Every structure is written in structure tokens, then in C-alpha cells.
């Protein structure tokens, strides 16, 4: 995919695992898609996360929902799962499998990497990533080992250096603060709980889409 196509996909990037919801994750995903999410990442991590066959089954069901609505389905970290499902992409952190290995193994699929400084960004680009995630932009309690809150500093620094690479912001993003992230130079926002725990995931997703305004 071209940079421009990836940037469009990143607009409202919904991430979720079973432990991010109180309702049925399938219902949450369906509603979020109705509201306008542009890409979905299955992230089954942390306390109470499913493993093995149960993880696979949920992933498969969520992937089918994505496929029915032409929303790309990305798997967090678990390369074997992504390959088994023939997912549209894989997202990795700095502690996971190296990006160039993921690229080799999944061929043309989308590869995303979480980065925390310009050097990690340059390495991700060299390794063949399609986009990077930068965060946490705002305080979050969803990721227990998140780094210190960095605001939009890194996003701005990268854009000031005229690096034209797809960037999505993450961490504590809501319809109220999403615009700030895009104005700093991000192509979109990644969100877990603002959508997954919303009384109406559809409404929240629609509000986020409106706030991103692209
Ligand atoms: N990664 P919420 S912050 C998965 O900083 C994740 O890299 C982060 O959840 C990072 O939208 C985060 O509920 C959690 O704050 C985002």
C-alpha cells in the first residue's frame, strides 16, 4: 500500500481485546465499525487475556466481522496467529519480533511498529514498516507498562524534520482531544477504551471520526 492509502486507514484505528470490554466484543466491534472505524487491531493482552484456541476463535470471529465490512484486520504482536488467519497486518512493539522479520514473513501485509523516538522511527522505516504508533500521548490506564506520557512532542518533532511517514497517536485519546493529535501532525488516532467501554461504541467512533476530520 502507498503512504497515502495507509494514512487514510489510520484515521480512526480501533484496538481491542476481550478484556477491554464489558459487552460482547463482537457487538462492540460491529457498533464501532458502524460508527466509522477505519482499521481494527486485535490485541489480546494483559490480565484475563484469552490464549490458545479460545484466542484463535475470538480472533477469527472478529476478523470475519471486519471482512464483512471491508475493514482491515491487524493482529498485535502474535505473528503466528496473523499468519494462521492470513490477517491484513501485524503490529509490534520494540520488545516483540523485529520488524524486518515480520515484513519477511507476512510479505505485502501491513506492518506497524510502536516507536518512542526518532531513532526507532528511522529503524522502523528501514525495516519496511508501513506506519508507526506514537504514545502515550495522554495518560492511559489501559496499558500497564506504558512509557511516560509524552503529549504530542514526538509527533511534532518528526513533522518539523519533514519526515513524511504515516503516524498514528495512541494513549488516552477521546473525541475531545483527538483533534489536537491530528493538528500536531498525526494521520489518525488509535483508541481502545474510549470506544470499547463506551455506552455507545458507534456514537464514540463517529465522534472520533468527526474530530479527526479528514
Ligand atoms: N499502547 P486507551 S498506550 C496499547 O503508548 C497502547 O504505545 C500505548 O489505550 C503506547 O486508548 C496504549 O484506552 C493503550 O488509552 C491505549
CSV table of C-alpha atoms and ligand atoms in Angstrom, one decimal:
chain,number,residue,atom,x,y,z
A,1,UNK,CA,0.0,0.0,0.0
A,2,UNK,CA,1.1,3.6,-0.6
A,3,UNK,CA,1.8,6.0,2.2
A,4,UNK,CA,-1.4,7.9,1.3
A,5,UNK,CA,-3.5,4.7,1.4
A,6,UNK,CA,-2.1,3.9,4.8
A,7,UNK,CA,-2.6,7.4,6.2
A,8,UNK,CA,-6.3,7.1,5.2
A,9,UNK,CA,-6.6,3.8,7.0
A,10,UNK,CA,-5.1,5.2,10.2
A,11,UNK,CA,-7.8,7.8,10.7
A,12,UNK,CA,-9.8,6.0,13.4
A,13,UNK,CA,-7.8,3.0,14.4
A,14,UNK,CA,-9.7,0.9,16.9
A,15,UNK,CA,-7.8,-1.6,19.1
A,16,UNK,CA,-9.5,-4.2,21.3
A,17,UNK,CA,-9.2,-7.5,23.1
A,18,UNK,CA,-11.8,-9.4,25.2
A,19,UNK,CA,-10.6,-7.8,28.5
A,20,UNK,CA,-11.1,-4.3,27.2
A,21,UNK,CA,-14.9,-4.8,27.0
A,22,UNK,CA,-17.7,-5.4,29.4
A,23,UNK,CA,-20.1,-6.2,26.5
A,24,UNK,CA,-19.6,-8.9,23.9
A,25,UNK,CA,-16.5,-7.9,21.9
A,26,UNK,CA,-18.3,-8.9,18.6
A,27,UNK,CA,-21.1,-6.5,19.3
A,28,UNK,CA,-18.6,-3.7,20.3
A,29,UNK,CA,-16.7,-4.2,17.1
A,30,UNK,CA,-19.8,-4.2,14.9
A,31,UNK,CA,-21.0,-1.0,16.5
A,32,UNK,CA,-17.6,0.6,16.3
A,33,UNK,CA,-17.5,-0.2,12.6
A,34,UNK,CA,-20.9,1.2,12.0
A,35,UNK,CA,-19.6,4.4,13.6
A,36,UNK,CA,-16.8,4.6,11.1
A,37,UNK,CA,-13.6,3.0,12.4
A,38,UNK,CA,-11.1,2.6,9.5
A,39,UNK,CA,-8.9,-0.2,10.8
A,40,UNK,CA,-9.1,-2.7,13.6
A,41,UNK,CA,-6.3,-4.3,15.7
A,42,UNK,CA,-6.9,-7.5,17.7
A,43,UNK,CA,-4.8,-7.0,20.9
A,44,UNK,CA,-5.4,-9.9,23.3
A,45,UNK,CA,-3.1,-9.0,26.2
A,46,UNK,CA,-2.9,-8.4,29.9
A,47,UNK,CA,-5.0,-9.7,32.8
A,48,UNK,CA,-7.6,-12.4,31.9
A,49,UNK,CA,-6.5,-12.4,28.2
A,50,UNK,CA,-7.5,-15.5,26.2
A,51,UNK,CA,-4.8,-17.8,25.0
A,52,UNK,CA,-4.6,-20.8,22.7
A,53,UNK,CA,-7.7,-22.0,20.8
A,54,UNK,CA,-10.0,-19.5,22.6
A,55,UNK,CA,-7.9,-16.6,21.5
A,56,UNK,CA,-7.8,-18.0,17.9
A,57,UNK,CA,-11.6,-18.4,17.9
A,58,UNK,CA,-12.3,-14.9,19.0
A,59,UNK,CA,-9.8,-13.5,16.6
A,60,UNK,CA,-11.4,-15.5,13.8
A,61,UNK,CA,-14.9,-14.2,14.6
A,62,UNK,CA,-13.7,-10.6,14.9
A,63,UNK,CA,-11.8,-11.0,11.6
A,64,UNK,CA,-15.0,-12.1,9.9
A,65,UNK,CA,-16.8,-9.1,11.1
A,66,UNK,CA,-14.0,-6.9,9.7
A,67,UNK,CA,-14.1,-8.7,6.4
A,68,UNK,CA,-17.9,-8.3,6.1
A,69,UNK,CA,-17.3,-4.5,6.3
A,70,UNK,CA,-14.1,-4.2,4.4
A,71,UNK,CA,-12.2,-3.0,7.5
A,72,UNK,CA,-8.6,-4.3,7.6
A,73,UNK,CA,-7.8,-6.7,10.4
A,74,UNK,CA,-4.4,-6.3,12.1
A,75,UNK,CA,-3.0,-8.6,14.8
A,76,UNK,CA,-1.0,-7.3,17.7
A,77,UNK,CA,2.3,-9.0,18.3
A,78,UNK,CA,1.3,-12.6,17.6
A,79,UNK,CA,2.9,-13.3,14.2
A,80,UNK,CA,1.9,-17.0,14.2
A,81,UNK,CA,-1.8,-16.0,14.7
A,82,UNK,CA,-1.6,-13.4,12.0
A,83,UNK,CA,-0.1,-16.0,9.6
A,84,UNK,CA,-2.7,-18.6,10.5
A,85,UNK,CA,-5.5,-16.2,9.9
A,86,UNK,CA,-3.9,-14.5,6.9
A,87,UNK,CA,-4.5,-11.2,8.7
A,88,UNK,CA,-4.2,-8.0,6.8
A,89,UNK,CA,-1.3,-6.9,9.1
A,90,UNK,CA,0.7,-7.1,12.2
A,91,UNK,CA,1.5,-4.5,14.9
A,92,UNK,CA,4.6,-4.9,17.0
A,93,UNK,CA,6.3,-3.1,19.9
A,94,UNK,CA,10.1,-2.6,20.4
A,95,UNK,CA,10.2,-5.8,22.6
A,96,UNK,CA,8.5,-8.0,20.0
A,97,UNK,CA,9.7,-9.8,16.9
A,98,UNK,CA,11.9,-7.4,14.8
A,99,UNK,CA,10.0,-5.5,12.1
A,100,UNK,CA,12.2,-6.8,9.2
A,101,UNK,CA,11.4,-10.4,10.2
A,102,UNK,CA,7.7,-9.6,10.3
A,103,UNK,CA,8.0,-8.0,6.9
A,104,UNK,CA,9.7,-11.1,5.5
A,105,UNK,CA,7.2,-13.4,7.0
A,106,UNK,CA,4.0,-11.6,6.0
A,107,UNK,CA,5.0,-10.3,2.6
A,108,UNK,CA,2.8,-7.5,1.5
A,109,UNK,CA,0.7,-7.2,4.7
A,110,UNK,CA,0.6,-4.0,6.8
A,111,UNK,CA,3.4,-3.8,9.4
A,112,UNK,CA,3.0,-1.3,12.2
A,113,UNK,CA,5.6,-0.5,14.9
A,114,UNK,CA,5.4,1.3,18.2
A,115,UNK,CA,8.2,3.9,18.5
A,116,UNK,CA,9.2,6.3,21.2
A,117,UNK,CA,11.9,8.4,19.5
A,118,UNK,CA,13.2,9.5,16.1
A,119,UNK,CA,15.9,6.7,16.0
A,120,UNK,CA,13.2,4.0,16.5
A,121,UNK,CA,11.2,5.7,13.8
A,122,UNK,CA,14.1,5.6,11.3
A,123,UNK,CA,14.8,2.0,12.1
A,124,UNK,CA,11.1,1.1,11.6
A,125,UNK,CA,11.2,2.8,8.2
A,126,UNK,CA,14.4,1.0,7.3
A,127,UNK,CA,12.9,-2.4,8.4
A,128,UNK,CA,10.0,-1.9,6.0
A,129,UNK,CA,7.2,-0.8,8.3
A,130,UNK,CA,4.1,0.9,6.8
A,131,UNK,CA,3.3,3.1,9.8
A,132,UNK,CA,4.3,3.9,13.3
A,133,UNK,CA,2.4,4.3,16.5
A,134,UNK,CA,3.5,7.0,19.0
A,135,UNK,CA,2.4,7.2,22.6
A,136,UNK,CA,1.2,7.5,25.1
A,137,UNK,CA,0.1,10.9,24.0
A,138,UNK,CA,-2.2,11.3,27.1
A,139,UNK,CA,-2.4,9.4,30.4
A,140,UNK,CA,-3.8,5.9,30.0
A,141,UNK,CA,-4.5,3.1,32.4
A,142,UNK,CA,-5.2,0.5,29.6
A,143,UNK,CA,-1.5,-0.4,29.0
A,144,UNK,CA,0.1,-1.2,32.4
A,145,UNK,CA,3.7,-0.9,31.1
A,146,UNK,CA,3.1,2.3,29.0
A,147,UNK,CA,6.0,4.7,28.9
A,148,UNK,CA,5.8,8.2,30.4
A,149,UNK,CA,3.2,10.5,28.8
A,150,UNK,CA,4.8,12.5,26.0
A,151,UNK,CA,2.0,14.6,24.7
A,152,UNK,CA,2.4,15.5,21.0
A,153,UNK,CA,6.1,16.3,21.3
A,154,UNK,CA,7.5,13.5,19.3
A,155,UNK,CA,4.8,13.8,16.5
A,156,UNK,CA,5.7,17.5,16.2
A,157,UNK,CA,9.4,16.8,16.2
A,158,UNK,CA,9.1,14.3,13.4
A,159,UNK,CA,6.9,16.6,11.3
A,160,UNK,CA,9.3,19.5,11.9
A,161,UNK,CA,12.0,17.4,10.4
A,162,UNK,CA,9.8,17.0,7.3
A,163,UNK,CA,9.6,13.2,7.7
A,164,UNK,CA,6.5,12.2,5.7
A,165,UNK,CA,5.7,8.8,7.1
A,166,UNK,CA,2.3,7.5,8.4
A,167,UNK,CA,1.9,8.2,12.1
A,168,UNK,CA,-0.9,7.3,14.5
A,169,UNK,CA,-1.1,8.7,18.0
A,170,UNK,CA,-2.1,6.4,20.9
A,171,UNK,CA,-2.9,6.6,24.6
A,172,UNK,CA,-5.8,8.3,26.4
A,173,UNK,CA,-7.4,9.6,23.2
A,174,UNK,CA,-11.0,10.7,23.2
A,175,UNK,CA,-13.3,12.7,20.9
A,176,UNK,CA,-12.4,15.7,23.0
A,177,UNK,CA,-8.6,15.6,22.5
A,178,UNK,CA,-8.3,13.8,19.1
A,179,UNK,CA,-8.1,17.0,17.1
A,180,UNK,CA,-5.1,18.1,19.0
A,181,UNK,CA,-3.2,14.9,18.0
A,182,UNK,CA,-4.0,15.4,14.3
A,183,UNK,CA,-3.1,19.0,14.4
A,184,UNK,CA,0.3,18.1,15.8
A,185,UNK,CA,0.8,16.0,12.6
A,186,UNK,CA,-0.6,12.6,13.2
A,187,UNK,CA,-2.6,11.0,10.4
A,188,UNK,CA,-5.0,9.4,12.8
A,189,UNK,CA,-5.7,8.2,16.3
A,190,UNK,CA,-5.6,4.8,17.9
A,191,UNK,CA,-8.1,4.2,20.6
A,192,UNK,CA,-9.0,1.4,23.0
A,193,UNK,CA,-11.3,2.3,25.9
A,194,UNK,CA,-12.9,5.4,24.6
A,195,UNK,CA,-14.7,3.1,22.2
A,196,UNK,CA,-14.5,-0.3,23.8
A,197,UNK,CA,-16.1,0.8,27.1
A,198,UNK,CA,-18.5,3.4,25.6
A,199,UNK,CA,-22.2,3.0,26.3
A,200,UNK,CA,-22.5,3.5,22.5
A,201,UNK,CA,-19.3,2.5,20.6
A,202,UNK,CA,-21.0,3.6,17.4
A,203,UNK,CA,-21.5,7.1,18.7
A,204,UNK,CA,-18.0,7.4,20.1
A,205,UNK,CA,-16.4,6.1,16.9
A,206,UNK,CA,-18.5,8.6,14.9
A,207,UNK,CA,-17.4,11.4,17.2
A,208,UNK,CA,-13.8,10.4,16.8
A,209,UNK,CA,-14.1,10.4,13.0
A,210,UNK,CA,-15.6,13.8,13.1
A,211,UNK,CA,-12.9,15.1,15.4
A,212,UNK,CA,-10.1,13.7,13.1
A,213,UNK,CA,-12.0,15.4,10.3
A,214,UNK,CA,-10.3,14.0,7.2
B,1,LIG,N1,0.0,1.4,23.6
B,1,LIG,P1,-6.5,3.8,25.6
B,1,LIG,S1,-0.8,3.3,25.1
B,1,LIG,C1,-1.9,-0.2,23.6
B,1,LIG,O1,2.0,4.3,24.4
B,1,LIG,C2,-1.3,1.1,24.0
B,1,LIG,O2,2.4,2.7,23.0
B,1,LIG,C3,0.4,2.6,24.1
B,1,LIG,O3,-5.5,2.6,25.4
B,1,LIG,C4,1.7,3.2,23.8
B,1,LIG,O4,-7.0,4.2,24.3
B,1,LIG,C5,-1.9,2.0,24.8
B,1,LIG,O5,-7.6,3.1,26.4
B,1,LIG,C6,-3.2,1.9,25.5
B,1,LIG,O6,-5.8,4.8,26.5
B,1,LIG,C7,-4.2,2.8,24.8
